[in-house]
JSON list of C-alpha atoms and ligand atoms in Angstrom, two decimals:
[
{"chain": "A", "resi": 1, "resn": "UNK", "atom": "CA", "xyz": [-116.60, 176.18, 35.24]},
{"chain": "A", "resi": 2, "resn": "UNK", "atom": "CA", "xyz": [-115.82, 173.38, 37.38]},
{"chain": "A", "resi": 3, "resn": "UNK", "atom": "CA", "xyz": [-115.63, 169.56, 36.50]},
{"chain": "A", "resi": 4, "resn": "UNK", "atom": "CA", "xyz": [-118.28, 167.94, 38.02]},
{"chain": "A", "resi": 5, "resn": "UNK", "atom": "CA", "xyz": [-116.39, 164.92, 40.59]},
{"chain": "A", "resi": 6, "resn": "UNK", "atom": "CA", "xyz": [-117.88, 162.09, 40.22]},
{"chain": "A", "resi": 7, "resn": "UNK", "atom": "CA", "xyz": [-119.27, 159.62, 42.59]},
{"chain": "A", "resi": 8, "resn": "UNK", "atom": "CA", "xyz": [-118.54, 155.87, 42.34]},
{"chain": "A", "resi": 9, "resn": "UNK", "atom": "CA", "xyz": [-121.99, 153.91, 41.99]},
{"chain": "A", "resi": 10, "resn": "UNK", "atom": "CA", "xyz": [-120.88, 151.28, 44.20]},
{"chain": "A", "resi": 11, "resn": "UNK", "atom": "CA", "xyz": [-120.05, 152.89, 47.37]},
{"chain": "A", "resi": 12, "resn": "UNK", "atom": "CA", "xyz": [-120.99, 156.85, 46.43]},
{"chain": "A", "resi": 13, "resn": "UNK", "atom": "CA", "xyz": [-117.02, 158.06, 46.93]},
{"chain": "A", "resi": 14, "resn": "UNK", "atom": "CA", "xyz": [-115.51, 160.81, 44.55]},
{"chain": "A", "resi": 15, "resn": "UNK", "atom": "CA", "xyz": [-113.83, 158.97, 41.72]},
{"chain": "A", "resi": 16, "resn": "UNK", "atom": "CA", "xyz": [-111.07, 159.77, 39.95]},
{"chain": "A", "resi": 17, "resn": "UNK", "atom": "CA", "xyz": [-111.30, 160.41, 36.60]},
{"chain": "A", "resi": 18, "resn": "UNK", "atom": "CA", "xyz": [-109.95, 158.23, 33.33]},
{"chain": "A", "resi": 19, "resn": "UNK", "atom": "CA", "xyz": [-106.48, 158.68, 32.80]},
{"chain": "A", "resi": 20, "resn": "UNK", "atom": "CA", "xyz": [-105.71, 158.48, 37.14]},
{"chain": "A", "resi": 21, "resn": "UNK", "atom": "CA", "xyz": [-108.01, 155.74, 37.44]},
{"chain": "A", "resi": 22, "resn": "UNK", "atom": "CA", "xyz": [-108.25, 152.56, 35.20]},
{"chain": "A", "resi": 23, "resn": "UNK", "atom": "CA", "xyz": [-111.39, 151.65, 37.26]},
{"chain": "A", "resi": 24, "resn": "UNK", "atom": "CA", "xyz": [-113.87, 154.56, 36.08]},
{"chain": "A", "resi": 25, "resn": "UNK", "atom": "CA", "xyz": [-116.30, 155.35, 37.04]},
{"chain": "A", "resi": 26, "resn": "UNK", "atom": "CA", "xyz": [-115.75, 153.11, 39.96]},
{"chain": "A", "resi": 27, "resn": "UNK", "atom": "CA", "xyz": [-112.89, 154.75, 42.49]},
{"chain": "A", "resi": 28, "resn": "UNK", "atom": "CA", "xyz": [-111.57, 150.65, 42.30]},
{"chain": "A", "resi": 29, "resn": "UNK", "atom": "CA", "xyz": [-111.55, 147.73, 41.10]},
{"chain": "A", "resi": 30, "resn": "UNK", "atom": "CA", "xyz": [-113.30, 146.59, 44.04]},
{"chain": "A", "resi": 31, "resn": "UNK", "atom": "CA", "xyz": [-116.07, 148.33, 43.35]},
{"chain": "A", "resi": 32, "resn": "UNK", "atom": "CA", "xyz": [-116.24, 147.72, 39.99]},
{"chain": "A", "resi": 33, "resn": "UNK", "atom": "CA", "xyz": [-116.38, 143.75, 40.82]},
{"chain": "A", "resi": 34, "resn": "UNK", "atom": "CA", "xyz": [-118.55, 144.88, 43.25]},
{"chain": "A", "resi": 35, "resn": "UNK", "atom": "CA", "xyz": [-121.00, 146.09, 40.70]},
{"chain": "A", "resi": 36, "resn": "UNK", "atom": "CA", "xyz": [-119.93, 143.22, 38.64]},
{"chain": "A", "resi": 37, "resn": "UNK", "atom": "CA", "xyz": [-120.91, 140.93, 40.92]},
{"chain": "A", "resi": 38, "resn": "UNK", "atom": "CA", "xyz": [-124.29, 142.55, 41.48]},
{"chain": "A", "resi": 39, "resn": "UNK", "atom": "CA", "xyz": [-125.07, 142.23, 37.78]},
{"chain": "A", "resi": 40, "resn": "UNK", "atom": "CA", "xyz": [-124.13, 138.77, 37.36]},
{"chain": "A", "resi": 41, "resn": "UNK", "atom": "CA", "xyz": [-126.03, 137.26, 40.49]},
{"chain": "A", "resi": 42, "resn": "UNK", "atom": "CA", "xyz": [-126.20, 139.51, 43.07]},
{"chain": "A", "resi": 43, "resn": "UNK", "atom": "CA", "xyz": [-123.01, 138.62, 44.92]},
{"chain": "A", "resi": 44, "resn": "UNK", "atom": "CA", "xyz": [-119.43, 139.91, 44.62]},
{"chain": "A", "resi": 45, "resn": "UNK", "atom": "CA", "xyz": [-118.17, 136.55, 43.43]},
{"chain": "A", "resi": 46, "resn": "UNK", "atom": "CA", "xyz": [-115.69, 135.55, 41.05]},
{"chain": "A", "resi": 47, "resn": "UNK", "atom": "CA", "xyz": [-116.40, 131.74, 39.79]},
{"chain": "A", "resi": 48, "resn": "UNK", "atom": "CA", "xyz": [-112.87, 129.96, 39.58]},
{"chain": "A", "resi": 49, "resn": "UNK", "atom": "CA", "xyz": [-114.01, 126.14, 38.80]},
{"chain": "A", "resi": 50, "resn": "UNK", "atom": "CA", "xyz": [-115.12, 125.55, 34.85]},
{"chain": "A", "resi": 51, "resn": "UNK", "atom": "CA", "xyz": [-118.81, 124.95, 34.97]},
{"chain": "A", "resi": 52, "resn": "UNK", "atom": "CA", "xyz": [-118.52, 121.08, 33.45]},
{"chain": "A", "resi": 53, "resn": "UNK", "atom": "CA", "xyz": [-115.66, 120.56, 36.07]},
{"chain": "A", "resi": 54, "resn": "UNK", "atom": "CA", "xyz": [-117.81, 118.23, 37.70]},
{"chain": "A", "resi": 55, "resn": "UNK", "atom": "CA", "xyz": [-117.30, 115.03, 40.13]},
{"chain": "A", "resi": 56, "resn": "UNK", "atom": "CA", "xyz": [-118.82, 112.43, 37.27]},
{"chain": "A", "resi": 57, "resn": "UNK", "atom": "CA", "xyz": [-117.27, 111.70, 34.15]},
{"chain": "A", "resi": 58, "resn": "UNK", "atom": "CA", "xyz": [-113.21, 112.72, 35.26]},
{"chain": "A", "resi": 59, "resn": "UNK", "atom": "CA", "xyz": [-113.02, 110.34, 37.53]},
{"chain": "A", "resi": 60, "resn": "UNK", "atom": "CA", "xyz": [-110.91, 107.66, 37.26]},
{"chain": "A", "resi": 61, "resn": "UNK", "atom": "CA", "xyz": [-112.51, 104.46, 36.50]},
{"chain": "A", "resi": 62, "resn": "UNK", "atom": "CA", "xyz": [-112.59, 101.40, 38.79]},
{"chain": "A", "resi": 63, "resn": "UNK", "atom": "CA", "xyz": [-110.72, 98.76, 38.06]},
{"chain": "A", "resi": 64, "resn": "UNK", "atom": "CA", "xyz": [-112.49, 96.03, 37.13]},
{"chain": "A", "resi": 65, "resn": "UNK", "atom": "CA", "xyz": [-113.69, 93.20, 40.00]},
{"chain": "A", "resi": 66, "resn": "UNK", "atom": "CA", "xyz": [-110.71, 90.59, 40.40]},
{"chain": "A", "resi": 67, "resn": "UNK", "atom": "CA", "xyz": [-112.85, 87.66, 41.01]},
{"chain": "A", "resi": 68, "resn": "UNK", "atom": "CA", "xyz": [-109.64, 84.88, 41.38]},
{"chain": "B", "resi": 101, "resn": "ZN", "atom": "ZN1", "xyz": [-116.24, 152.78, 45.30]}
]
C-alpha cells in the first residue's frame, strides 16, 4: 500500500509530510501565508502597524500661541 502524497492547497505541489515539513499540508510557509492571507482578506498580507497606531491622538501637541 502506498502513502497517498499529498498536494499543497495553495499551489497543488506534492507536500511533504509532518515531521520533513513544519508547513503541512502546505509544501511552505509561503503557501501557508498564502492561504492565510486568503482567509483573512483575500490578499497575502501580513499587517505590521497596530490598528489604533493612528496619525491623531500621538502626536505631539502644539505649543501653545506666543502672543508677546
Ligand atoms: Zn505550495
Amino acid at each position: 500500500m502506498k502513502p497517498a502524497s499529498p498536494e499543497c492547497p495553495s499551489c497543488r505541489r506534492a507536500v511533504l509530510l509532518r515531521p520533513q515539513n513544519p508547513c503541512f499540508p502546505f509544501c511552505s510557509e509561503r503557501c501557508r501565508a498564502i492561504d492565510l492571507g486568503r482567509w483573512l482578506g483575500g490578499e497575502y498580507r501580513i499587517p505590521v502597524t497596530s490598528p489604533d497606531e493612528d496619525d491623531d491622538g500621538d502626536t505631539a501637541p502644539e505649543r501653545p500661541p506666543h502672543d508677546a
